XYZ file of C-alpha atoms in Angstrom:
681
model
C 28.635 3.029 18.999
C 25.237 1.910 17.769
C 22.358 1.241 20.126
C 22.621 -2.532 19.747
C 26.108 -2.406 21.314
C 25.145 -0.125 24.218
C 23.756 -1.124 27.624
C 20.010 -1.684 27.852
C 17.818 1.389 27.806
C 15.468 3.385 25.579
C 16.543 3.971 21.988
C 15.185 5.863 18.987
C 13.816 4.045 15.948
C 11.334 4.458 13.103
C 8.210 2.481 12.278
C 8.964 0.568 9.044
C 5.439 -0.473 8.130
C 3.310 0.361 5.098
C 1.505 3.323 6.622
C 1.460 6.966 5.631
C 2.728 8.306 8.942
C 6.143 6.573 9.334
C 6.205 7.407 13.042
C 9.298 7.979 15.117
C 9.588 5.412 17.910
C 11.130 5.010 21.350
C 12.057 1.369 21.941
C 12.813 -0.044 25.379
C 15.331 -2.903 25.530
C 15.814 -5.072 28.609
C 18.267 -7.985 28.704
C 18.708 -7.656 24.973
C 14.982 -7.960 24.214
C 12.409 -5.401 23.091
C 9.967 -4.916 25.952
C 8.106 -1.760 24.927
C 7.504 0.335 21.820
C 6.204 3.855 22.261
C 5.995 7.035 20.226
C 8.874 9.483 20.044
C 8.672 13.243 19.599
C 11.619 13.227 17.197
C 9.212 13.523 14.282
C 7.274 16.814 14.515
C 4.403 15.365 12.507
C 3.820 12.224 14.598
C 4.489 14.083 17.889
C 5.027 11.094 20.153
C 1.792 9.289 19.382
C 1.651 5.907 17.630
C -1.109 3.446 16.844
C -1.999 0.762 19.352
C -1.221 -2.062 16.911
C 2.484 -1.184 16.769
C 2.739 -0.603 20.517
C 0.958 -3.853 21.332
C 2.201 -6.226 18.642
C 5.752 -5.291 17.676
C 7.543 -6.834 20.697
C 5.790 -10.160 20.123
C 6.493 -10.051 16.410
C 10.200 -9.643 17.177
C 10.454 -12.246 19.945
C 7.321 -14.400 19.689
C 6.786 -18.071 18.949
C 6.380 -17.549 15.194
C 9.750 -15.798 14.789
C 11.980 -17.511 12.238
C 15.517 -17.912 13.546
C 17.283 -20.322 11.165
C 17.048 -21.491 7.552
C 14.484 -24.251 7.045
C 14.219 -26.745 4.174
C 10.921 -28.465 3.402
C 11.144 -32.236 3.980
C 7.539 -33.258 3.383
C 4.769 -32.588 0.858
C 4.299 -28.920 -0.133
C 2.447 -27.024 2.570
C 2.733 -29.907 5.057
C 4.634 -27.870 7.641
C 7.445 -30.409 7.746
C 10.847 -28.695 7.934
C 14.452 -29.514 8.668
C 17.007 -26.934 9.772
C 19.949 -26.272 7.461
C 22.959 -24.011 7.763
C 23.236 -20.725 5.893
C 25.927 -22.205 3.659
C 23.659 -25.142 2.836
C 20.742 -22.801 2.160
C 22.767 -20.623 -0.197
C 24.017 -23.721 -2.008
C 20.436 -24.942 -2.441
C 19.334 -21.627 -3.934
C 22.348 -21.569 -6.239
C 21.893 -25.154 -7.419
C 18.142 -24.932 -7.997
C 18.235 -21.513 -9.660
C 21.189 -22.545 -11.826
C 19.261 -25.603 -13.014
C 16.290 -23.402 -13.937
C 18.541 -20.963 -15.793
C 20.223 -23.773 -17.724
C 16.909 -25.270 -18.886
C 14.640 -22.218 -19.187
C 16.737 -19.093 -18.830
C 16.881 -16.566 -16.001
C 13.492 -15.082 -16.847
C 11.869 -18.247 -15.529
C 12.822 -16.858 -12.089
C 10.954 -13.956 -10.468
C 11.093 -11.980 -7.214
C 7.760 -11.569 -5.449
C 7.947 -8.524 -3.194
C 5.582 -5.788 -2.104
C 5.022 -3.693 1.039
C 6.956 -5.143 3.946
C 9.547 -2.912 5.631
C 9.390 0.440 3.853
C 13.013 1.465 4.342
C 14.802 2.602 1.204
C 17.453 -0.080 1.658
C 15.316 -3.049 2.691
C 12.749 -2.358 -0.011
C 14.837 -1.669 -3.077
C 18.637 -1.768 -2.993
C 20.787 -4.896 -2.835
C 17.781 -7.090 -3.621
C 17.054 -5.218 -6.860
C 20.726 -5.365 -7.798
C 20.795 -9.119 -7.336
C 17.751 -9.825 -9.492
C 18.862 -7.305 -12.106
C 22.227 -9.048 -12.359
C 20.590 -12.478 -12.368
C 18.378 -11.440 -15.286
C 15.145 -12.508 -13.583
C 11.697 -11.432 -14.748
C 10.484 -8.140 -13.339
C 7.200 -8.248 -11.440
C 5.201 -5.027 -11.074
C 3.556 -5.164 -7.641
C 2.116 -1.627 -7.810
C -1.290 -2.921 -9.026
C -1.856 -4.223 -5.481
C -1.794 -0.688 -4.085
C -1.114 2.850 -5.315
C -0.317 1.883 -8.909
C -3.662 3.176 -10.155
C -3.384 6.291 -7.984
C 0.101 7.031 -9.291
C -0.947 6.546 -12.911
C -3.984 8.777 -12.422
C -1.881 11.493 -10.782
C 0.742 11.361 -13.514
C -1.909 11.607 -16.233
C -3.373 14.753 -14.668
C -0.320 16.504 -13.190
C 2.778 14.623 -14.334
C 5.732 13.798 -12.098
C 5.351 16.660 -9.627
C 4.407 16.833 -5.976
C 1.206 17.967 -4.335
C 0.334 19.789 -1.158
C 1.979 18.905 2.195
C -0.417 17.187 4.597
C 0.378 19.799 7.229
C -1.407 22.433 5.116
C -4.734 20.723 5.766
C -4.747 22.993 8.819
C -5.013 26.047 6.544
C -7.916 24.840 4.399
C -11.465 26.169 4.586
C -12.854 23.039 2.908
C -11.343 19.635 3.660
C -12.459 16.612 1.655
C -11.301 13.239 2.985
C -11.983 10.939 0.042
C -11.645 7.223 0.712
C -8.982 7.711 3.391
C -9.660 6.117 6.764
C -7.315 8.518 8.509
C -7.820 7.151 12.018
C -6.501 3.764 10.866
C -4.112 4.773 8.061
C -3.126 8.420 8.582
C -3.617 8.854 12.321
C -1.803 12.132 12.849
C -3.794 13.905 10.173
C -6.795 13.642 12.486
C -5.500 16.316 14.854
C -4.842 18.753 11.998
C -8.346 18.213 10.641
C -9.965 18.724 14.009
C -7.938 21.883 14.635
C -9.019 23.243 11.238
C -12.659 22.552 12.050
C -12.314 24.483 15.295
C -11.234 27.428 13.171
C -14.318 27.085 10.979
C -13.289 24.723 8.168
C -15.910 22.424 6.688
C -15.119 18.696 6.610
C -16.566 16.292 4.044
C -15.896 12.552 4.212
C -16.561 10.443 1.113
C -16.539 6.801 2.155
C -18.955 3.846 1.995
C -18.382 3.389 5.720
C -18.926 5.855 8.500
C -15.323 5.896 9.656
C -14.408 7.563 12.920
C -13.316 10.757 11.163
C -16.785 10.863 9.566
C -18.218 11.386 13.050
C -16.511 14.793 12.962
C -17.691 15.638 9.456
C -20.141 18.338 8.414
C -21.119 16.015 5.558
C -20.638 12.276 5.077
C -21.322 10.817 1.620
C -21.556 6.986 1.822
C -21.315 6.260 -1.888
C -21.459 2.831 -3.527
C -17.924 1.536 -4.224
C -16.957 2.116 -7.839
C -19.060 5.270 -8.278
C -16.479 7.896 -7.260
C -16.270 9.049 -10.880
C -20.018 9.634 -10.974
C -19.952 11.718 -7.791
C -17.011 13.813 -8.999
C -18.586 14.367 -12.412
C -21.881 15.447 -10.826
C -20.109 17.871 -8.493
C -18.098 19.286 -11.418
C -21.288 19.829 -13.440
C -22.893 21.698 -10.535
C -19.754 23.808 -10.046
C -19.954 24.733 -13.718
C -23.670 25.524 -13.548
C -23.186 27.585 -10.386
C -20.452 29.770 -11.818
C -17.778 28.237 -9.629
C -15.270 27.486 -12.399
C -12.200 29.712 -12.119
C -12.150 30.718 -15.760
C -8.815 32.527 -15.638
C -7.015 29.608 -14.000
C -8.606 27.109 -16.390
C -7.698 29.197 -19.448
C -4.059 29.447 -18.386
C -3.426 26.088 -16.771
C -5.992 23.406 -17.675
C -6.263 21.260 -20.804
C -9.525 19.554 -21.748
C -11.841 21.356 -19.327
C -14.558 21.823 -21.956
C -14.529 18.142 -22.905
C -14.489 17.116 -19.251
C -17.432 19.352 -18.348
C -19.390 18.143 -21.381
C -18.990 14.581 -20.117
C -19.864 15.670 -16.582
C -23.136 17.221 -17.755
C -24.539 13.729 -18.349
C -24.483 13.129 -14.582
C -27.278 15.232 -13.155
C -27.634 15.284 -9.376
C -30.668 13.030 -9.704
C -28.876 10.450 -11.820
C -25.718 10.590 -9.723
C -27.664 10.134 -6.500
C -29.269 7.009 -7.919
C -25.999 5.514 -9.214
C -24.039 6.366 -6.074
C -26.819 5.417 -3.691
C -26.630 8.717 -1.807
C -28.879 11.688 -1.122
C -29.117 14.236 -3.939
C -28.834 17.064 -1.427
C -25.443 15.764 -0.291
C -24.097 16.109 -3.834
C -25.473 19.634 -4.118
C -24.013 20.628 -0.743
C -20.538 19.387 -1.682
C -20.685 21.316 -4.975
C -21.834 24.459 -3.177
C -18.875 24.345 -0.789
C -16.464 23.894 -3.694
C -17.921 27.065 -5.188
C -17.889 29.159 -2.018
C -15.031 27.959 0.210
C -11.336 28.411 -0.432
C -8.694 27.238 -0.005
C -9.945 23.684 -0.494
C -7.870 20.559 0.159
C -8.318 16.869 -0.559
C -6.792 13.939 1.302
C -7.349 10.842 -0.801
C -6.684 7.264 0.267
C -6.296 4.051 -1.708
C -9.958 3.105 -1.352
C -11.124 4.887 -4.526
C -8.614 3.026 -6.708
C -9.655 -0.474 -5.646
C -12.336 -1.040 -8.289
C -12.884 -1.235 -12.051
C -13.306 2.560 -12.261
C -10.387 3.382 -9.984
C -8.458 5.538 -12.425
C -11.573 7.338 -13.640
C -12.726 8.146 -10.120
C -9.374 9.551 -9.079
C -8.926 11.600 -12.240
C -12.426 13.080 -11.941
C -11.839 13.909 -8.283
C -8.490 15.555 -9.152
C -10.339 17.782 -11.616
C -12.269 19.568 -8.849
C -9.360 21.662 -7.481
C -8.238 22.403 -11.043
C -11.654 23.680 -12.103
C -11.958 25.899 -9.028
C -8.348 27.158 -9.024
C -7.504 25.419 -5.768
C -3.925 24.609 -6.719
C -0.920 26.576 -5.542
C -2.076 28.697 -2.591
C -1.283 27.401 0.872
C -3.961 24.961 2.011
C -5.203 24.382 -1.541
C -4.704 21.193 -3.523
C -4.365 17.449 -3.119
C -2.124 16.045 -0.401
C 0.927 14.352 -1.916
C 4.504 14.461 -0.624
C 6.271 12.505 -3.361
C 8.014 15.650 -4.590
C 9.851 16.186 -1.313
C 12.036 13.068 -1.400
C 14.598 13.060 -4.245
C 15.369 9.345 -3.980
C 17.978 8.101 -6.452
C 16.225 4.855 -7.277
C 18.548 3.871 -10.088
C 21.593 4.333 -7.872
C 20.078 1.885 -5.399
C 18.784 -0.698 -7.873
C 21.486 -0.482 -10.582
C 19.245 -1.222 -13.588
C 22.283 -1.238 -15.894
C 23.045 -4.698 -14.511
C 19.979 -6.022 -16.326
C 19.893 -7.396 -19.837
C 17.879 -5.534 -22.455
C 15.466 -8.404 -23.153
C 14.032 -8.587 -19.635
C 10.294 -9.165 -19.437
C 7.936 -7.522 -16.967
C 4.439 -8.557 -15.956
C 1.639 -7.555 -13.588
C 1.854 -9.293 -10.221
C -1.836 -10.241 -10.557
C -0.858 -12.472 -13.468
C 1.840 -14.350 -11.565
C -0.231 -17.473 -10.763
C -1.064 -17.867 -14.450
C 2.642 -17.855 -15.321
C 2.968 -20.945 -13.126
C -0.339 -22.785 -13.465
C -1.332 -21.943 -17.036
C 1.489 -20.215 -18.933
C 0.282 -21.280 -22.363
C 2.943 -20.480 -24.944
C 4.712 -18.021 -22.627
C 7.858 -18.898 -20.720
C 6.695 -20.511 -17.457
C 7.911 -19.426 -14.048
C 9.962 -22.170 -12.449
C 11.401 -20.383 -9.412
C 10.251 -17.595 -7.092
C 11.797 -15.585 -4.281
C 9.268 -14.124 -1.825
C 10.392 -11.342 0.503
C 8.777 -8.229 2.038
C 5.474 -9.862 1.149
C 2.759 -12.286 2.252
C 0.947 -12.887 -1.063
C -1.403 -15.589 0.224
C -2.863 -13.066 2.677
C -2.782 -10.058 0.354
C -3.557 -11.010 -3.253
C -6.975 -11.274 -4.894
C -7.953 -14.856 -5.698
C -5.837 -15.966 -2.759
C -6.468 -19.670 -3.257
C -5.149 -19.459 -6.809
C -2.006 -17.780 -5.503
C -1.589 -20.463 -2.861
C -2.058 -23.224 -5.430
C 0.645 -21.631 -7.582
C 3.099 -21.474 -4.684
C 2.408 -25.104 -3.767
C 2.786 -26.356 -7.339
C 5.692 -28.804 -7.395
C 6.881 -27.498 -10.760
C 8.112 -24.287 -9.138
C 10.903 -23.898 -6.554
C 9.956 -21.239 -3.990
C 12.347 -19.496 -1.619
C 10.971 -17.190 1.045
C 12.452 -14.766 3.543
C 10.448 -13.291 6.405
C 10.409 -12.527 10.108
C 7.598 -14.996 10.811
C 6.188 -18.230 9.439
C 3.420 -16.569 7.455
C 0.841 -18.282 5.248
C 3.153 -17.668 2.296
C 6.314 -18.920 3.994
C 4.386 -22.122 4.778
C 4.124 -22.692 1.008
C 7.860 -22.370 0.367
C 10.483 -25.031 -0.285
C 13.180 -23.077 1.539
C 12.611 -20.424 4.212
C 15.275 -17.931 5.284
C 15.089 -15.928 8.547
C 14.827 -12.155 8.083
C 15.864 -9.563 10.631
C 13.249 -7.194 11.957
C 13.842 -3.503 11.304
C 14.999 -3.130 14.911
C 18.042 -5.270 14.041
C 19.494 -3.153 11.226
C 19.666 0.483 10.167
C 17.746 2.024 7.279
C 16.596 5.294 5.768
C 12.884 6.186 5.715
C 10.920 8.639 3.651
C 7.134 8.829 4.119
C 4.004 9.137 2.047
C 2.057 11.079 4.681
C 4.548 13.762 5.741
C 7.750 15.413 4.532
C 10.280 14.253 7.149
C 13.256 12.001 6.398
C 14.417 9.673 9.185
C 17.294 7.267 9.759
C 17.147 4.275 12.050
C 19.942 2.334 13.733
C 19.916 -1.206 15.173
C 18.322 -1.395 18.613
C 18.935 -5.096 19.253
C 21.298 -7.684 17.825
C 19.912 -10.006 15.123
C 17.617 -12.651 16.567
C 18.967 -16.137 15.920
C 20.566 -16.465 12.501
C 18.392 -13.786 10.892
C 19.887 -11.300 8.445
C 18.694 -8.085 6.829
C 17.620 -8.005 3.195
C 20.815 -6.192 2.336
C 23.002 -8.883 3.890
C 20.871 -11.691 2.446
C 21.355 -10.507 -1.114
C 25.037 -9.739 -0.563
C 25.471 -13.386 0.469
C 23.531 -14.585 -2.549
C 25.596 -12.374 -4.844
C 28.801 -13.897 -3.458
C 27.445 -17.430 -3.891
C 26.503 -16.673 -7.494
C 29.999 -15.201 -8.024
C 28.679 -11.759 -8.935
C 31.875 -9.765 -8.643
C 30.646 -6.255 -9.480
C 31.801 -3.747 -6.821
C 28.195 -2.674 -6.121
C 27.594 -5.964 -4.306
C 30.291 -5.166 -1.738
C 28.846 -1.801 -0.725
C 27.902 -1.268 2.910
C 24.552 -0.132 4.246
C 26.062 3.280 4.948
C 27.176 3.588 1.337
C 23.692 2.608 0.182
C 22.124 5.292 2.379
C 24.413 7.926 0.927
C 23.541 6.835 -2.614
C 19.798 6.956 -1.877
C 19.636 10.731 -1.371
C 22.402 13.180 -2.183
C 23.868 15.245 0.637
C 23.189 18.443 -1.304
C 19.417 17.866 -1.202
C 17.627 20.754 0.560
C 17.048 19.791 4.161
C 20.200 17.709 4.449
C 22.368 20.828 4.294
C 25.411 18.863 3.211
C 24.942 16.062 5.744
C 25.293 12.526 4.479
C 22.150 10.456 5.109
C 24.202 7.776 6.876
C 25.266 10.380 9.456
C 21.817 11.672 10.359
C 20.895 11.472 14.032
C 18.401 8.614 14.580
C 16.723 10.802 17.193
C 15.906 13.571 14.706
C 13.662 13.933 11.657
C 14.825 16.066 8.747
C 12.363 18.496 7.177
C 12.535 17.985 3.388
C 9.808 20.493 2.484
C 12.286 22.906 0.921
C 12.889 20.520 -1.991
C 12.513 22.439 -5.304
C 9.545 21.291 -7.334
C 7.866 19.894 -4.250
C 4.464 21.525 -4.821
C 2.839 21.949 -8.206
C 1.930 25.561 -9.072
C 4.478 26.853 -6.598
C 7.948 25.801 -7.676
C 6.875 24.404 -11.037
C 4.015 23.783 -13.427
C 2.540 20.353 -14.218
C 4.984 17.962 -15.885
C 2.441 16.727 -18.427
C 3.024 16.761 -22.204
C 1.068 20.027 -22.428
C 2.547 21.608 -19.309
C -1.005 21.965 -17.997
C -3.390 20.035 -15.781
C -4.760 17.473 -18.231
C -8.425 16.651 -17.670
C -8.300 14.956 -21.048
C -5.345 12.605 -21.554
C -4.292 11.811 -25.107
C -1.882 9.202 -23.727
C -4.632 7.317 -21.874
C -6.936 7.614 -24.861
C -4.311 5.916 -27.023
C -3.471 3.341 -24.367
C -6.888 2.262 -23.105
C -9.592 4.544 -24.517
C -9.774 6.543 -21.279
C -9.017 10.022 -22.618
C -11.853 11.185 -20.358
C -12.821 9.351 -17.181
C -15.535 6.787 -17.822
C -18.027 5.089 -15.532
C -18.479 1.362 -16.079
C -21.112 -0.787 -14.422
C -19.924 -3.943 -12.692
C -19.889 -6.738 -15.256
C -21.079 -10.287 -14.690
C -23.226 -11.710 -11.929
C -23.716 -9.317 -9.053
C -24.539 -10.931 -5.751
C -26.514 -9.406 -2.911
C -23.721 -7.419 -1.219
C -20.605 -5.505 -2.186
C -17.787 -6.624 0.111
C -15.326 -4.002 1.357
C -11.985 -5.044 2.847
C -10.648 -1.856 4.492
C -7.590 -1.436 6.681
C -7.653 -3.084 10.077
C -7.063 -1.246 13.335
C -5.116 -4.313 14.539
C -2.922 -5.109 11.518
C -1.045 -3.215 8.827
C -1.940 -5.115 5.665
C -1.219 -8.638 6.936
C 1.604 -7.600 9.278
C 0.838 -8.685 12.870
C -1.677 -11.229 11.568
C 0.307 -13.927 13.359
C 0.361 -12.081 16.690
C -2.059 -13.260 19.373
C -5.179 -11.095 19.564
C -4.558 -9.294 16.277
C -7.312 -11.229 14.520
C -10.072 -10.290 16.946
C -11.646 -7.783 14.548
C -12.559 -10.407 11.945
C -16.278 -9.706 11.850
C -18.681 -8.854 9.066
C -20.347 -5.437 9.469
C -23.850 -5.139 7.977
C -26.488 -2.387 8.051
C -29.452 -3.126 10.383
C -31.974 -2.954 7.522
C -30.064 -5.617 5.562
C -29.721 -7.801 8.647
C -33.452 -7.538 9.315
C -34.306 -8.593 5.746
C -32.164 -11.694 6.155
C -33.357 -12.331 9.730
C -29.764 -12.177 10.964
C -28.789 -11.103 14.472
C -25.821 -9.250 15.890
C -23.108 -11.727 16.889
C -24.575 -14.545 14.812
C -22.091 -16.601 12.726
C -22.624 -15.938 9.024
C -21.200 -17.310 5.809
C -19.994 -14.987 3.031
C -19.656 -16.797 -0.279
C -19.394 -16.518 -4.039
C -18.122 -18.772 -6.811
C -14.527 -18.486 -5.592
C -14.947 -19.564 -1.997
C -16.498 -18.977 1.402
C -15.576 -17.519 4.775
C -17.390 -17.654 8.098
C -17.328 -15.135 10.932
C -19.581 -13.360 13.445
C -21.919 -10.614 12.242
C -21.796 -7.058 13.542
C -24.993 -5.120 12.915
C -23.938 -1.512 12.467
C -25.171 1.728 10.966
C -21.568 2.558 10.088
C -21.888 0.615 6.836
C -24.185 1.593 3.971
C -27.075 -0.605 2.882
C -26.148 -3.240 0.322
C -22.504 -3.201 1.378
C -20.708 -5.244 4.032
C -17.243 -4.772 5.469
C -14.561 -7.150 6.768
C -11.068 -5.867 7.697
C -8.263 -7.082 5.442
C -5.031 -8.828 6.345
C -6.268 -11.951 8.137
C -4.233 -15.151 8.177
C -5.697 -18.533 7.242
C -5.449 -19.882 10.776
C -8.078 -17.346 11.889
C -10.642 -18.688 9.407
C -13.044 -21.540 10.057
C -13.031 -22.393 6.333
C -9.271 -22.102 5.895
C -9.879 -19.198 3.525
C -9.735 -15.456 4.045
C -11.832 -12.812 2.327
C -9.101 -12.401 -0.283
C -10.139 -15.784 -1.602
C -13.422 -14.107 -2.646
C -11.849 -11.124 -4.467
C -12.199 -11.223 -8.283
C -9.210 -11.225 -10.604
C -10.200 -8.566 -13.157
C -8.286 -5.291 -13.387
C -8.997 -1.581 -13.061
C -9.403 0.782 -15.979
C -5.759 1.950 -15.882
C -2.460 0.541 -14.589
C -3.861 -2.991 -14.255
C -4.941 -2.386 -10.665
C -6.503 -4.967 -8.361
C -10.278 -4.585 -7.906
C -10.737 -5.544 -4.267
C -13.951 -3.509 -3.960
C -15.645 -5.103 -6.972
C -16.191 -8.201 -4.862
C -19.820 -9.222 -4.362
C -21.043 -11.960 -2.044
C -24.161 -13.632 -0.783
C -24.590 -14.010 2.965
C -26.549 -16.457 5.045
C -26.529 -17.823 8.565
C -24.059 -20.601 9.248
C -25.755 -24.000 9.579
């Protein structure tokens, strides 16, 4: 029997949220309701400890006032909040009728799914839903530019489709560089490994515009200006070269383009780099010295460095440092990346053969234009939002909201709660929380595979994503056998039973109270099981493919174009939300404050706690000021993921984010946002 059918008690589960750690959970159920969420020791990496936001907010998210429990049809003006309940049969008929009308007039590519980083289970995030839209023939929307798309493209250009170093090996490094990764908020369990390594003598360097909590432990903190990561990495590489720290044998055998890379790096002297990055010259020299003298050296990189116009260049230049010094292959040497440990059969889950050959694909950042100003292109006339809260997450948030509210487009949404985006929909469908269905979870911060099982019965009339799209497939008369497959069958298709670690066990039969070590997967770590999977078979510091695609054969530094206002605005991860998840839970918006360096506050005659207004040409937000030395001069910081109801202006900081794209992969440039700040009237 599954937990949902057993008497009340404590049951195992897995955190489904978009976080590197994918913690194992212990969930207490009383009278059929979740009353407590705590950490479980089933996962050896997370070791029974979870973040406070999950422990505090998950029960309310599942059972709170904002929980959606039945299908709702808009019966007032768009965004008015006027709804009428409808049955599931009525809701499915509405979707069928409206989508069929769009297909008849415009074709199926006038319909698009809008999905991103909700529940991270392999089934909920990319199985029956992908099959449905593939079969429908809808447009494909690439949501990777919102997060990790630039990082993935940079990695692939340098190393190819291979894995990096397990996070657990941080403990074996003599030099640890945490580059743009706020581990205490986004990679919590890495903190213990780092601190243990420091006790054994390892040096810790934190590269981040803010003095994060892990930076308090660092031997060196480099608070660089956002967008200048490429300059810092180039300057360090040039000093490594000048100091004799290049591993010539490794470079000769395994690196392509080192000479061209180092020639470009030579233009960034420590003096010039210090000026561009806004940091001390000595800090750059110290980092280079440690790269020359300490080994093994490891890097943990977050998504922060990719969120600007130079995102790809910064990451590629940073990835060059372990290649130049030969810090790839030995235990504790390299860049943390666990993608090689999870052999997910994505095509088996999504069934791309259901799709027609003429399907179009576009960057999710361009979606509003396809509604509001399509020009000669086929306009979007219907959307389906799930696993996503675009109004709270996208750059140019007000443009996204205007697109969703446009009466020329029919918008269906599915979510646990009435989010800012669901409030813009024409039809809202109730989604089950991850505690109401089973799923299979890989991670991007450790190498353990986990399976969850339902802990409670579905709340109200809510259904899982898998069941939702099975119902839609039936209503659309899609009769392919793949639409009748069970969740257990989907799990077993996701990862083959003969994968190392599973030892012949089917994924659907894994014990929910255990985590499976997948680190034995062949090809998991580059320069151990295999060489780089690049065209040359080497680490490519010069990329012919990127040169042909966008003129970025070598990483390039670009100044911020256009009008630059007084402050660069950072929007880092919140300690109370995960992206925008939990934004609707009481108390989870209490961190919405603008952090500013004391020197900047003094120049503007602003006081700690004073309400201030952040504004640019796109909009304005108001919030209290926090005067803090944890933020560099000329930069301010406001946690991301707020909901509109927490804003005095009805806008969040994402309304201020520009719409231009990064140097590769079309990435969103959240950290190229500049604002002026003044006291509220």
